[in-house]
C-alpha cells in the first residue's frame, strides 16, 4: 500500500536521533531484506494474524537468518547473538515489520534460549542452543493447564522420580504451535506437600517421547494455533531439569520476564501505517482523531520498549517494566484492530478465512486489507490474556512497583 505523507512525516520524527553509523546499518538491513524476502515470504508476513507466520515459510526465513548469523539479535554474542547495540536491534525489528518479514516462533528464540543462557548448565547450553539457532529444535511452552492459568502455581501435571528419570502424567493446554514443535519446556509438580510455588520443577521434554499426544483447539479466527498436550507416563531424564528440583518457579519467572518483553512498537506502527489510506478514504474526523491518539500512544510504547530492552541487555530485568509494556502493547494492538474494523464499517463483516491460506487464489470481496483485519481483531483478543492476563500484570505492578 502507498504510504501517505503523514505517515512518512511521523517516521521522520522517529528518525531524528539516528546517527550516521546507524543509518548505514539500516541501509545494510534494507538491502538484506530486499534481497532475501521473496514473494512467498512477504505473503506469509502480510497474512500473519496470530503469534507467528505460516510454518513452512517461517522455517525457511529462520534458516536464512541463521545462515546470516542474524536469527537471535537479543542473545549475547558468545551464544550466537549479533552483538548489535539496542538501536541496531530496534532498527532490525522496525525494518522487518515494515518489510512484512514472517514472524518467527517466540518460544525458542525469545523464551527458552535466553532462559537457558541465564539458568541452564553449560551442558544444557551446548546441547540445546545451537539446535535452537539452526531451527532443528522447535520449542513450545507447557505452563498453563486446564484449571491453572492465572493461578499458575496451582498446576497439577505431576512428575515422579523413578531412577534417573522423571515420569510425567497430566496435561497442558493452550500450547501454541505444539503441533509443529519437537520440544516442550514444562512446569511440573514434584512436591504436593509444600506451598504451591515451592513444589514445581522446570523440565525440557522431547515431544517425540512415548506417551505424548497433541489435540488441536481451533480459535475464533478459524486458525489452528493452540493445542492441548497430554502426558501419559512420559519418561524424562533428570539431566533435562533446569535449576534444582522444586525450584522451577525461579526459572519460570525468569522466562516470563523475557516472554513479556516482546517488541510491539514496530508492528503497531506498521498496522497504523497500513490504515492511513483507508482512513483518508473514509473521510471521518473522528477516525482521524483516534488514529492520531494511537500514534502518540505507540510513540510512548516505543520509548518504554527501549527502556525495558536496555535493562534486559544490561542484565537488569524489570518485571514491572515488562508488565507495563505488555499492557500498553496489547491494549494499543486491540484498539488499532477496533479502529480498523470501525473504518471498514460493514465491509469488515466479509469473512473469507481461506484467503489467508498461503498461495490462495480466492477472489477478494471488498478491499484487500479485509483479509487480515477481521482475523487480527479476533486473534488479538487473546493478546491481553496469554503471557499472563493484563489484570494479573496490573497486580504485579501494584506489588512490585507500587508496593501495595
Ligand atoms: C491464544 C493463546 C495462546 C496461548 N499460548 C500458551 C502457550 O503457548 N503456553 C502456555 O503455557 N499457555 C498459553 N496460553 C495460556 C495463557 O497463558 C492463559 O490463558 C492465561 O494465563 C490466563 O489463564 P486462563 O485462561 O486459565 O484464565 P483464568 O486464569 O481463568 O482467568 C479468567 C479471567 O479472570 C481474571 N483473573 C484471574 N485471576 C485474577 C486475579 N488474581 N486478579 C484479577 N483478575 C484475575 C483474568 O485476568 C481473566 O480475565 C495461551 C492462551 C491463549 C488465549
Coordinates of C-alpha atoms and ligand atoms in Angstrom, one line a residue:
X1 CA 0.0 0.0 0.0
X2 CA 1.2 3.5 -0.8
X3 CA 2.4 5.4 2.3
X4 CA 0.9 8.7 2.8
X5 CA 2.7 12.0 3.6
X6 CA 1.5 12.0 7.2
X7 CA 2.9 8.5 7.8
X8 CA 6.3 9.5 6.3
X9 CA 6.5 12.6 8.4
X10 CA 5.9 10.5 11.5
X11 CA 8.6 8.1 10.6
X12 CA 11.0 11.1 10.1
X13 CA 10.2 12.4 13.6
X14 CA 11.2 9.0 15.0
X15 CA 14.4 9.1 12.9
X16 CA 15.8 12.3 14.3
X17 CA 18.3 10.6 16.6
X18 CA 19.7 8.2 14.1
X19 CA 23.4 8.5 13.8
X20 CA 25.4 8.1 10.6
X21 CA 26.6 4.6 11.5
X22 CA 23.0 3.6 12.4
X23 CA 21.7 5.0 9.0
X24 CA 24.4 2.9 7.3
X25 CA 23.3 -0.1 9.3
X26 CA 19.7 0.5 8.3
X27 CA 20.7 0.6 4.6
X28 CA 22.5 -2.7 5.0
X29 CA 19.4 -4.2 6.7
X30 CA 17.1 -2.9 4.0
X31 CA 19.4 -4.3 1.3
X32 CA 19.5 -7.7 3.0
X33 CA 15.7 -7.8 3.4
X34 CA 15.2 -6.7 -0.2
X35 CA 17.4 -9.5 -1.5
X36 CA 16.1 -12.3 0.8
X37 CA 12.4 -11.7 1.3
X38 CA 10.9 -13.3 -1.8
X39 CA 7.2 -13.1 -2.7
X40 CA 6.2 -16.2 -0.7
X41 CA 8.0 -14.9 2.5
X42 CA 6.3 -11.5 2.2
X43 CA 3.0 -13.1 1.6
X44 CA 3.4 -15.1 4.8
X45 CA 4.3 -11.9 6.6
X46 CA 1.3 -10.0 5.3
X47 CA -1.1 -12.9 6.1
X48 CA 0.2 -13.3 9.7
X49 CA -2.6 -12.6 12.2
X50 CA -1.6 -14.9 15.1
X51 CA 1.5 -15.1 17.1
X52 CA 3.7 -16.5 14.3
X53 CA 3.5 -16.9 10.5
X54 CA 2.7 -20.0 8.5
X55 CA 5.1 -22.8 9.4
X56 CA 6.9 -23.6 6.1
X57 CA 7.8 -20.0 5.1
X58 CA 8.6 -19.2 8.8
X59 CA 11.1 -22.0 9.0
X60 CA 12.6 -21.1 5.6
X61 CA 13.1 -17.5 6.9
X62 CA 14.5 -18.8 10.2
X63 CA 17.2 -20.7 8.2
X64 CA 18.1 -17.8 6.0
X65 CA 18.6 -15.6 9.2
X66 CA 20.6 -18.4 10.8
X67 CA 22.9 -18.6 7.9
X68 CA 23.5 -14.9 8.0
X69 CA 24.0 -15.0 11.8
X70 CA 21.0 -12.7 12.5
X71 CA 18.5 -15.1 13.9
X72 CA 18.9 -14.2 17.6
X73 CA 19.8 -10.5 17.8
X74 CA 18.8 -10.4 21.5
X75 CA 21.2 -13.1 22.7
X76 CA 24.7 -12.4 24.0
X77 CA 27.3 -12.7 21.2
X78 CA 29.2 -15.6 22.8
X79 CA 26.0 -17.7 22.5
X80 CA 25.2 -16.8 18.9
X81 CA 23.8 -13.3 19.2
X82 CA 24.7 -10.5 16.8
X83 CA 26.4 -8.1 19.2
X84 CA 24.2 -5.3 18.0
X85 CA 23.5 -2.2 20.0
X86 CA 20.0 -1.5 21.4
X87 CA 19.5 0.9 18.5
X88 CA 20.6 -1.6 15.9
X89 CA 18.2 -4.2 17.3
X90 CA 15.4 -1.6 17.2
X91 CA 16.3 -0.8 13.6
X92 CA 16.2 -4.5 12.8
X93 CA 12.8 -5.1 14.3
X94 CA 11.3 -2.0 12.6
X95 CA 12.7 -2.9 9.2
X96 CA 11.5 -6.5 9.5
X97 CA 8.0 -5.2 10.4
X98 CA 8.0 -2.7 7.6
X99 CA 9.2 -5.2 5.0
X100 CA 6.5 -7.7 6.2
X101 CA 9.0 -10.4 7.1
X102 CA 7.5 -13.6 8.6
X103 CA 7.1 -13.6 12.4
X104 CA 9.3 -16.4 13.9
X105 CA 8.2 -18.6 16.8
X106 CA 9.0 -16.8 20.0
X107 CA 9.0 -19.8 22.4
X108 CA 12.6 -20.9 21.4
X109 CA 14.5 -17.7 20.4
X110 CA 12.6 -15.4 22.8
X111 CA 11.9 -17.6 25.8
X112 CA 13.8 -20.8 26.4
X113 CA 17.0 -19.7 24.7
X114 CA 17.6 -16.6 27.0
X115 CA 16.4 -18.7 30.0
X116 CA 19.0 -21.4 29.3
X117 CA 21.6 -18.7 28.9
X118 CA 20.6 -17.3 32.3
X119 CA 19.8 -20.5 34.3
X120 CA 20.9 -23.6 32.3
X121 CA 24.1 -25.7 32.8
X122 CA 27.0 -25.5 30.4
X123 CA 26.0 -29.0 29.1
X124 CA 22.4 -27.9 28.5
X125 CA 23.5 -24.7 26.7
X126 CA 25.8 -26.8 24.5
X127 CA 23.1 -29.4 23.8
X128 CA 20.2 -27.1 23.1
X129 CA 21.3 -23.6 22.0
X130 CA 23.0 -24.4 18.6
X131 CA 20.0 -26.6 17.6
X132 CA 17.6 -23.9 18.6
X133 CA 19.5 -21.4 16.5
X134 CA 19.7 -23.7 13.4
X135 CA 15.9 -24.4 13.6
X136 CA 16.5 -28.1 14.2
X137 CA 14.7 -27.8 17.6
X138 CA 11.3 -26.1 17.6
X139 CA 10.0 -25.3 21.1
X140 CA 6.6 -24.8 22.7
X141 CA 5.7 -23.7 26.2
X142 CA 4.0 -26.0 28.6
X143 CA 2.9 -23.8 31.5
X144 CA -0.9 -23.5 31.5
X145 CA -3.2 -26.3 32.5
X146 CA -7.0 -26.8 32.5
X147 CA -7.8 -25.1 35.8
X148 CA -4.3 -23.4 36.2
X149 CA -3.9 -20.2 34.1
X150 CA -3.5 -17.0 36.0
X151 CA -3.0 -19.1 39.2
X152 CA -0.1 -20.8 37.6
X153 CA 1.4 -22.1 40.8
X154 CA -1.7 -24.4 41.3
X155 CA -0.6 -26.6 38.4
X156 CA -1.0 -30.3 38.8
X157 CA 0.8 -32.0 35.9
X158 CA 2.9 -34.4 38.0
X159 CA 6.5 -35.7 37.7
X160 CA 7.5 -38.6 39.9
X161 CA 11.2 -39.6 40.2
X162 CA 12.0 -43.1 39.1
X163 CA 15.7 -43.8 39.0
X164 CA 17.4 -41.4 36.6
X165 CA 14.1 -40.3 35.1
X166 CA 11.0 -38.3 35.9
X167 CA 7.7 -39.9 34.9
X168 CA 5.2 -37.3 33.8
X169 CA 1.4 -37.6 33.9
X170 CA -1.2 -34.9 33.3
X171 CA -1.9 -32.3 30.6
X172 CA -1.1 -28.8 29.4
X173 CA -3.5 -26.5 27.5
X174 CA -3.4 -23.5 25.1
X175 CA 0.0 -24.8 24.0
X176 CA 0.8 -22.6 21.0
X177 CA 2.3 -24.5 18.0
X178 CA 2.7 -27.8 19.9
X179 CA 1.7 -29.4 16.6
X180 CA 4.9 -28.1 15.0
X181 CA 7.2 -28.3 18.0
X182 CA 9.6 -31.2 18.7
X183 CA 10.5 -29.9 22.2
X184 CA 8.4 -28.5 25.0
X185 CA 9.6 -26.8 28.2
X186 CA 7.3 -27.7 31.1
X187 CA 6.5 -26.7 34.7
X188 CA 5.6 -29.9 36.6
X189 CA 4.6 -30.7 40.2
X190 CA 7.3 -32.5 42.1
X191 CA 6.1 -31.9 45.6
X192 CA 2.4 -31.6 46.7
X193 CA 3.1 -31.3 50.5
X194 CA 4.5 -27.8 50.5
X195 CA 3.2 -24.3 49.4
X196 CA 2.4 -24.5 45.7
X197 CA 5.4 -22.4 44.4
X198 CA 7.9 -24.5 46.3
X199 CA 6.9 -27.8 44.7
X200 CA 7.4 -27.0 41.0
X201 CA 10.2 -28.2 38.7
X202 CA 11.2 -27.0 35.2
X203 CA 11.8 -29.7 32.6
X204 CA 12.9 -29.8 29.0
X205 CA 11.0 -32.6 27.2
X206 CA 11.4 -34.2 23.8
X207 CA 8.0 -34.2 22.1
X208 CA 8.8 -37.4 20.3
X209 CA 8.9 -39.3 23.7
X210 CA 6.5 -42.2 24.1
X211 CA 3.2 -41.2 25.8
X212 CA 2.8 -37.6 24.4
X213 CA -0.2 -36.7 22.3
X214 CA -1.4 -33.4 20.9
X215 CA -5.0 -32.4 20.3
X216 CA -5.9 -29.2 18.3
X217 CA -8.0 -26.3 19.5
X218 CA -9.4 -24.2 16.7
X219 CA -9.7 -20.4 17.5
X220 CA -12.5 -18.0 16.7
X221 CA -10.5 -16.7 13.7
X222 CA -10.5 -20.3 12.3
X223 CA -6.8 -20.9 13.0
X224 CA -5.1 -23.9 14.4
X225 CA -2.6 -22.3 16.7
X226 CA -3.3 -23.7 20.1
X227 CA -3.5 -27.3 21.4
X228 CA -3.9 -29.5 24.4
X229 CA -0.9 -31.7 25.2
X230 CA -1.4 -35.0 27.1
X231 CA 1.4 -36.8 29.0
X232 CA 0.8 -40.5 29.8
X233 CA 3.8 -42.0 31.8
X234 CA 6.3 -40.0 29.8
X235 CA 9.9 -40.6 30.9
X236 CA 12.2 -37.6 31.0
X237 CA 15.9 -37.9 32.0
X238 CA 16.8 -36.0 35.2
X239 CA 19.6 -34.2 33.3
X240 CA 16.8 -32.4 31.4
X241 CA 15.9 -30.4 34.6
X242 CA 16.7 -26.7 34.6
X243 CA 17.6 -25.5 38.1
X244 CA 17.1 -27.6 41.2
X245 CA 14.2 -29.9 41.9
X246 CA 11.3 -27.9 43.4
X247 CA 13.0 -24.6 42.4
X248 CA 11.3 -24.4 39.0
X249 CA 9.3 -21.3 40.0
X250 CA 12.5 -19.2 39.9
X251 CA 13.3 -20.4 36.4
X252 CA 9.7 -19.9 35.3
X253 CA 9.7 -16.3 36.5
X254 CA 13.0 -15.6 34.7
X255 CA 11.4 -16.9 31.5
X256 CA 8.2 -14.9 31.9
X257 CA 10.3 -11.7 32.1
X258 CA 11.7 -12.5 28.6
X259 CA 8.2 -13.5 27.3
X260 CA 6.6 -10.2 28.4
X261 CA 9.3 -8.0 27.0
X262 CA 8.5 -8.7 23.3
X263 CA 8.7 -5.8 20.9
X264 CA 5.4 -4.2 20.0
X265 CA 6.1 -0.8 18.6
X266 CA 7.5 -1.7 15.2
X267 CA 4.5 -3.8 14.3
X268 CA 2.0 -1.4 15.8
X269 CA 3.5 1.4 13.6
X270 CA 3.1 -0.9 10.6
X271 CA -0.6 -1.5 11.5
X272 CA -1.2 2.2 11.9
X273 CA 0.6 3.0 8.6
X274 CA -1.4 0.4 6.7
X275 CA -4.6 2.0 8.0
X276 CA -3.8 5.5 6.8
X277 CA -5.2 5.1 3.2
X278 CA -8.4 3.5 4.4
X279 CA -8.9 6.3 7.0
X280 CA -8.3 9.0 4.4
X281 CA -10.8 7.3 2.1
X282 CA -13.4 7.2 4.9
X283 CA -13.0 11.0 5.4
X284 CA -14.3 11.0 9.0
X285 CA -12.7 13.4 11.5
X286 CA -13.3 11.0 14.5
X287 CA -11.4 8.2 12.8
X288 CA -8.5 10.6 12.1
X289 CA -8.5 11.7 15.7
X290 CA -8.4 8.2 17.0
X291 CA -5.6 7.3 14.6
X292 CA -3.6 10.3 15.8
X293 CA -4.1 9.4 19.5
X294 CA -3.0 5.9 18.8
X295 CA 0.1 7.2 17.1
X296 CA 1.0 9.1 20.2
X297 CA 0.4 6.0 22.4
X298 CA 2.6 3.9 20.1
X299 CA 5.4 6.5 20.4
X300 CA 5.2 6.2 24.2
X301 CA 5.3 2.4 23.9
X302 CA 8.4 2.7 21.7
X303 CA 10.2 4.6 24.4
X304 CA 9.2 2.1 27.1
X305 CA 10.4 -0.7 24.9
X306 CA 13.9 1.0 24.6
X307 CA 14.0 1.3 28.4
X308 CA 12.9 -2.3 29.1
X309 CA 15.2 -3.8 26.5
X310 CA 18.2 -1.8 27.5
X311 CA 17.6 -3.0 31.1
X312 CA 17.4 -6.6 29.9
X313 CA 20.5 -6.3 27.8
X314 CA 22.4 -5.0 30.9
X315 CA 21.2 -8.0 32.9
X316 CA 18.8 -5.9 34.9
X317 CA 15.4 -7.5 34.1
X318 CA 12.5 -5.4 35.4
X319 CA 9.3 -7.4 35.9
X320 CA 7.2 -4.3 36.4
X321 CA 8.7 -2.7 33.2
X322 CA 7.9 -5.9 31.2
X323 CA 4.3 -5.9 32.7
X324 CA 3.8 -2.3 31.8
X325 CA 5.0 -3.0 28.3
X326 CA 2.7 -6.0 27.9
X327 CA -0.4 -4.0 29.0
X328 CA 0.5 -0.9 26.8
X329 CA 1.4 -3.0 23.8
X330 CA -1.5 -5.4 23.8
X331 CA -4.2 -2.7 24.6
X332 CA -2.9 -0.5 21.8
X333 CA -2.9 -3.5 19.4
X334 CA -6.6 -4.2 20.3
X335 CA -7.5 -0.5 19.9
X336 CA -5.9 -0.4 16.5
X337 CA -7.8 -3.5 15.5
X338 CA -11.0 -1.9 16.6
X339 CA -10.2 1.3 14.7
X340 CA -9.5 -0.8 11.6
X341 CA -12.9 -2.6 11.9
X342 CA -14.7 0.7 12.5
X343 CA -13.0 2.2 9.5
X344 CA -14.1 -0.7 7.2
X345 CA -17.6 -0.5 8.6
X346 CA -20.0 -3.1 7.0
X347 CA -17.1 -4.3 4.8
X348 CA -15.4 -5.7 7.9
X349 CA -18.2 -8.3 8.1
X350 CA -16.8 -10.1 5.0
X351 CA -15.4 -13.4 6.3
X352 CA -13.1 -15.3 3.9
X353 CA -10.6 -17.1 6.1
X354 CA -9.4 -19.2 3.1
X355 CA -7.9 -16.0 1.6
X356 CA -5.3 -16.2 4.3
X357 CA -4.1 -19.6 3.2
X358 CA -0.7 -19.4 1.5
X359 CA -1.0 -19.2 -2.3
X360 CA -4.8 -18.8 -2.1
X361 CA -6.4 -17.7 -5.4
X362 CA -9.8 -16.9 -3.9
X363 CA -11.2 -13.6 -5.2
X364 CA -11.3 -10.9 -2.6
X365 CA -14.7 -9.4 -1.7
X366 CA -14.1 -5.7 -0.8
X367 CA -10.7 -4.1 -0.1
X368 CA -7.6 -6.3 0.0
X369 CA -7.0 -5.3 3.7
X370 CA -10.1 -7.1 4.9
X371 CA -8.3 -10.4 4.7
X372 CA -6.3 -9.8 7.8
X373 CA -8.2 -7.0 9.6
X374 CA -11.0 -9.2 11.0
X375 CA -8.6 -12.1 11.7
X376 CA -6.3 -9.7 13.6
X377 CA -9.3 -8.4 15.5
X378 CA -10.3 -11.9 16.7
X379 CA -6.8 -13.3 17.2
X380 CA -5.5 -10.2 19.1
X381 CA -8.3 -10.5 21.7
X382 CA -6.1 -13.3 23.1
X383 CA -3.0 -11.0 23.4
X384 CA -4.3 -9.5 26.6
X385 CA -4.8 -13.0 28.0
X386 CA -1.7 -15.0 27.0
X387 CA 1.7 -14.4 28.6
X388 CA -0.3 -13.7 31.9
X389 CA -3.5 -11.7 31.6
X390 CA -3.4 -7.9 31.8
X391 CA -5.3 -8.0 35.1
X392 CA -2.5 -10.1 36.5
X393 CA 0.1 -7.7 35.1
X394 CA -1.6 -4.9 36.9
X395 CA -1.4 -6.9 40.2
X396 CA 2.4 -7.4 39.6
X397 CA 2.8 -3.6 39.1
X398 CA 0.8 -2.9 42.2
X399 CA 3.0 -5.3 44.2
X400 CA 6.5 -4.8 42.7
X401 CA 6.5 -1.1 41.6
X402 CA 3.9 0.5 44.0
X403 CA 4.5 -1.7 47.0
X404 CA 0.7 -2.1 47.6
Ligands
LIG1 C1 -4.0 -17.7 22.0 C2 -3.4 -18.2 23.3 C3 -2.2 -18.8 23.3 C4 -1.6 -19.3 24.5 N1 -0.4 -19.9 24.4 C5 0.1 -20.5 25.5 C6 1.3 -21.3 25.5 O1 1.9 -21.5 24.4 N2 1.7 -22.0 26.6 C7 1.0 -21.8 27.8 O2 1.5 -22.3 28.8 N3 -0.1 -21.1 27.9 C8 -0.6 -20.4 26.8 N4 -1.8 -19.7 26.9 C9 -2.5 -19.6 28.2 C10 -2.5 -18.3 28.9 O3 -1.2 -18.0 29.5 C11 -3.6 -18.3 29.9 O4 -4.8 -18.3 29.1 C12 -3.6 -17.1 30.8 O5 -2.5 -17.2 31.7 C13 -4.9 -17.0 31.6 O6 -5.3 -18.2 32.2 P1 -6.8 -18.8 32.0 O7 -7.0 -18.9 30.5 O8 -6.8 -20.0 32.8 O9 -7.8 -17.7 32.6 P2 -8.1 -17.5 34.1 O10 -6.9 -17.6 35.0 O11 -9.3 -18.4 34.5 O12 -8.7 -16.0 34.1 C14 -10.0 -15.7 33.7 C15 -10.2 -14.2 34.0 O13 -10.0 -13.8 35.4 C16 -9.0 -12.8 35.5 N5 -8.2 -13.1 36.8 C17 -7.7 -14.3 37.1 N6 -7.0 -14.2 38.3 C18 -7.1 -12.9 38.6 C19 -6.6 -12.1 39.7 N7 -5.8 -12.6 40.7 N8 -6.8 -10.7 39.7 C20 -7.5 -10.2 38.8 N9 -8.1 -10.8 37.7 C21 -7.8 -12.2 37.7 C22 -8.1 -13.0 34.3 O14 -7.5 -11.8 34.0 C23 -9.2 -13.3 33.2 O15 -9.8 -12.1 32.7 C24 -2.3 -19.2 25.7 C25 -3.6 -18.5 25.7 C26 -4.1 -18.1 24.6 C27 -5.5 -17.4 24.7

